Amino acid sequence: MKRIAKVYLLCLSILVFGCNIESVEQSKNQISAKEESPQKEQNFELEESSNSTNTSSDEHCYSVSLIAGQHYDIGNVTVDIDGNILTITYVTNGDWVLNATHLHITNCEEDGFPTTGANNPKIGHFDYSGEHDNGTTEVIYTIDIGDITGELCFAVHAEVDGPSEETAWAEGEDFGGNSWAMYFTADLTDCDGGVTPPPF
């Protein structure tokens, strides 16, 4: 009987010790994963307002429609550049408001956007994002892009509320996945003096 008790205690000790080693290994793996993928440092400013000062009649370097729920044209997204400063502005019309926005900009190389294996965008991994106060109808991202010029690709997403809660994307080309997510391309080399480059 004593021998059975000793064997039982030995097995129990091995089991507890093994679990502790596994827990320590998992913690080390999580720490190293964080160290290997540090947060990208972003140099940008975010402004929001409930008074849209930006209208579609103003001249901008580039302008596209903001589409909600695949069918509703609820406003526009404009792109402007002044030196190294890139300004992306979301503006909604009517009763539509912006609850959250997500923005990712690439130099249009393959795999520039964070996507799933099915080629759907991972908006949670976009470089820029913000949650906005109730009633927000205009959101402005001001980003220092350094010496980057020429053609850029933009994925511009929003969570909007109006007659219904919807997802919205700036109008453009399909990502190629099974969602209706879109991105657009803009050539910024012609963006001086309010000249709008031709659409993609």
Coordinates of C-alpha atoms in Angstrom, one line a residue:
M1 CA 0.0 0.0 0.0
K2 CA 2.9 2.4 0.8
R3 CA 4.5 1.5 -2.5
I4 CA 1.3 2.5 -4.4
A5 CA 1.1 5.7 -2.4
K6 CA 4.7 6.6 -3.3
V7 CA 4.2 5.8 -7.0
Y8 CA 1.0 7.9 -7.0
L9 CA 2.9 10.9 -5.3
L10 CA 5.8 10.5 -7.8
C11 CA 3.4 10.6 -10.8
L12 CA 1.6 13.6 -9.4
S13 CA 4.9 15.5 -8.8
I14 CA 6.0 14.7 -12.4
L15 CA 2.6 15.9 -13.8
V16 CA 2.7 19.2 -11.8
F17 CA 6.4 19.8 -12.7
G18 CA 5.7 19.1 -16.4
C19 CA 2.8 21.6 -16.4
N20 CA 5.0 24.3 -14.9
I21 CA 7.7 23.8 -17.5
E22 CA 5.1 24.0 -20.3
S23 CA 3.7 27.3 -18.8
V24 CA 7.2 28.8 -18.6
E25 CA 7.9 27.8 -22.2
Q26 CA 4.6 29.4 -23.4
S27 CA 5.5 32.6 -21.6
K28 CA 8.9 32.7 -23.2
N29 CA 7.4 32.1 -26.7
Q30 CA 4.9 34.9 -26.1
I31 CA 7.6 37.3 -25.0
S32 CA 9.9 36.5 -28.0
A33 CA 7.0 36.8 -30.4
K34 CA 6.4 40.4 -29.1
E35 CA 10.1 41.2 -29.4
E36 CA 10.2 39.9 -33.0
S37 CA 7.2 42.0 -34.1
P38 CA 7.5 45.4 -32.4
Q39 CA 4.8 48.0 -32.9
K40 CA 5.5 50.1 -35.9
E41 CA 6.1 53.7 -34.8
Q42 CA 3.7 56.0 -36.6
N43 CA 4.1 59.8 -37.0
F44 CA 0.6 61.1 -37.6
E45 CA -2.2 63.3 -36.2
L46 CA -5.9 62.5 -36.1
E47 CA -8.6 65.2 -36.0
E48 CA -12.3 64.7 -35.9
S49 CA -15.3 67.0 -36.1
S50 CA -19.1 67.1 -36.4
N51 CA -18.9 70.1 -38.8
S52 CA -17.7 69.0 -42.2
T53 CA -15.6 71.8 -43.7
N54 CA -14.5 69.7 -46.6
T55 CA -16.9 69.5 -49.5
S56 CA -16.7 67.5 -52.7
S57 CA -16.7 70.8 -54.7
D58 CA -13.3 71.7 -53.2
E59 CA -10.2 70.9 -55.3
H60 CA -8.2 68.0 -53.9
C61 CA -5.3 66.0 -55.2
Y62 CA -7.4 62.9 -55.3
S63 CA -11.0 62.2 -54.4
V64 CA -13.1 59.0 -54.3
S65 CA -16.6 58.1 -53.0
L66 CA -17.1 56.5 -49.6
I67 CA -19.4 53.5 -50.0
A68 CA -21.4 52.0 -47.1
G69 CA -22.9 48.5 -47.2
Q70 CA -21.9 48.1 -50.9
H71 CA -24.8 50.3 -52.1
Y72 CA -24.8 53.7 -50.4
D73 CA -22.7 56.6 -51.5
I74 CA -22.4 58.3 -48.1
G75 CA -19.6 60.8 -48.7
N76 CA -16.1 61.0 -50.0
V77 CA -12.4 60.4 -49.1
T78 CA -9.8 63.0 -50.3
V79 CA -6.0 62.8 -50.5
D80 CA -3.8 65.9 -50.5
I81 CA -0.1 66.3 -50.2
D82 CA 2.0 69.3 -49.1
G83 CA 5.7 68.6 -49.0
N84 CA 6.2 65.5 -46.8
I85 CA 2.7 65.8 -45.3
L86 CA 0.0 63.6 -46.6
T87 CA -3.6 64.4 -45.6
I88 CA -6.4 61.8 -45.9
T89 CA -9.9 63.2 -45.1
Y90 CA -13.1 61.2 -44.6
V91 CA -16.3 63.2 -44.9
T92 CA -19.9 61.8 -44.6
N93 CA -23.1 63.3 -46.0
G94 CA -26.7 63.3 -44.7
D95 CA -27.4 61.4 -41.5
W96 CA -24.2 59.2 -41.8
V97 CA -21.6 59.5 -39.0
L98 CA -18.2 57.9 -38.5
N99 CA -17.8 55.6 -35.5
A100 CA -14.4 54.3 -36.3
T101 CA -11.8 54.6 -39.1
H102 CA -9.0 52.4 -40.3
L103 CA -6.3 53.4 -42.9
H104 CA -3.4 51.6 -44.5
I105 CA -1.1 53.0 -47.2
T106 CA 1.5 51.1 -49.2
N107 CA 3.8 51.7 -52.2
C108 CA 1.6 49.3 -54.2
E109 CA 4.0 46.4 -53.9
E110 CA 2.5 42.9 -53.7
D111 CA 1.7 41.9 -50.1
G112 CA 1.7 45.6 -49.1
F113 CA -1.7 45.3 -47.3
P114 CA -2.1 43.0 -44.2
T115 CA -4.5 40.3 -45.5
T116 CA -5.7 36.8 -44.6
G117 CA -4.8 33.7 -46.6
A118 CA -8.1 34.3 -48.4
N119 CA -6.9 37.8 -49.5
N120 CA -9.3 39.7 -47.2
P121 CA -7.9 42.8 -45.5
K122 CA -7.1 42.6 -41.7
I123 CA -8.3 46.0 -40.7
G124 CA -7.1 45.4 -37.1
H125 CA -3.6 45.4 -38.5
F126 CA -3.9 48.6 -40.5
D127 CA -1.2 51.2 -39.6
Y128 CA -3.6 54.0 -38.7
S129 CA -7.0 53.8 -36.9
G130 CA -9.2 55.7 -34.5
E131 CA -12.6 55.5 -32.7
H132 CA -14.6 58.7 -32.9
D133 CA -17.1 60.6 -30.8
N134 CA -20.8 60.4 -31.5
G135 CA -21.8 62.6 -34.4
T136 CA -18.4 62.7 -36.1
T137 CA -18.9 63.5 -39.8
E138 CA -15.3 64.4 -40.7
V139 CA -12.0 62.7 -39.8
I140 CA -8.6 63.9 -40.9
Y141 CA -5.4 61.9 -40.8
T142 CA -2.2 64.0 -41.2
I143 CA 0.8 61.8 -41.9
D144 CA 4.5 62.6 -42.4
I145 CA 5.5 60.3 -45.3
G146 CA 9.1 61.6 -45.6
D147 CA 10.5 61.5 -49.2
I148 CA 7.9 59.0 -50.5
T149 CA 6.4 60.2 -53.8
G150 CA 4.7 58.7 -56.8
E151 CA 2.1 56.0 -56.8
L152 CA 0.6 54.9 -53.5
C153 CA -2.2 52.5 -52.7
F154 CA -4.8 53.3 -50.0
A155 CA -7.2 51.0 -48.1
V156 CA -9.7 53.3 -46.4
H157 CA -12.2 51.7 -44.1
A158 CA -14.9 53.0 -41.7
E159 CA -17.5 51.8 -39.4
V160 CA -20.5 54.1 -40.0
D161 CA -24.0 54.7 -38.6
G162 CA -26.9 56.3 -40.3
P163 CA -30.2 54.8 -41.3
S164 CA -28.4 51.5 -40.5
E165 CA -25.0 50.4 -39.1
E166 CA -22.7 49.6 -42.0
T167 CA -19.1 48.9 -43.0
A168 CA -17.7 51.5 -45.5
W169 CA -14.8 51.5 -48.0
A170 CA -13.4 54.1 -50.2
E171 CA -14.3 53.1 -53.7
G172 CA -11.7 51.4 -55.8
E173 CA -10.5 47.9 -56.8
D174 CA -11.4 44.7 -55.1
F175 CA -8.9 43.0 -52.8
G176 CA -9.8 39.7 -54.5
G177 CA -11.0 37.9 -51.4
N178 CA -14.6 36.9 -50.6
S179 CA -15.5 40.3 -49.1
W180 CA -16.3 43.5 -50.9
A181 CA -13.3 45.3 -49.4
M182 CA -11.6 47.8 -51.8
Y183 CA -8.5 49.9 -52.2
F184 CA -7.5 52.6 -54.6
T185 CA -4.4 53.8 -56.2
A186 CA -3.3 57.5 -56.5
D187 CA -0.3 58.9 -58.3
L188 CA 0.8 61.8 -56.1
T189 CA 3.5 63.1 -58.6
D190 CA 0.8 65.4 -60.2
C191 CA -0.5 66.7 -56.9
D192 CA 0.5 70.3 -57.0
G193 CA -1.6 73.4 -57.6
G194 CA -4.8 71.4 -57.1
V195 CA -4.4 69.3 -60.2
T196 CA -6.3 66.0 -59.9
P197 CA -4.6 63.0 -61.4
P198 CA -6.7 60.8 -63.6
P199 CA -8.5 57.9 -61.7
F200 CA -7.0 54.5 -61.8

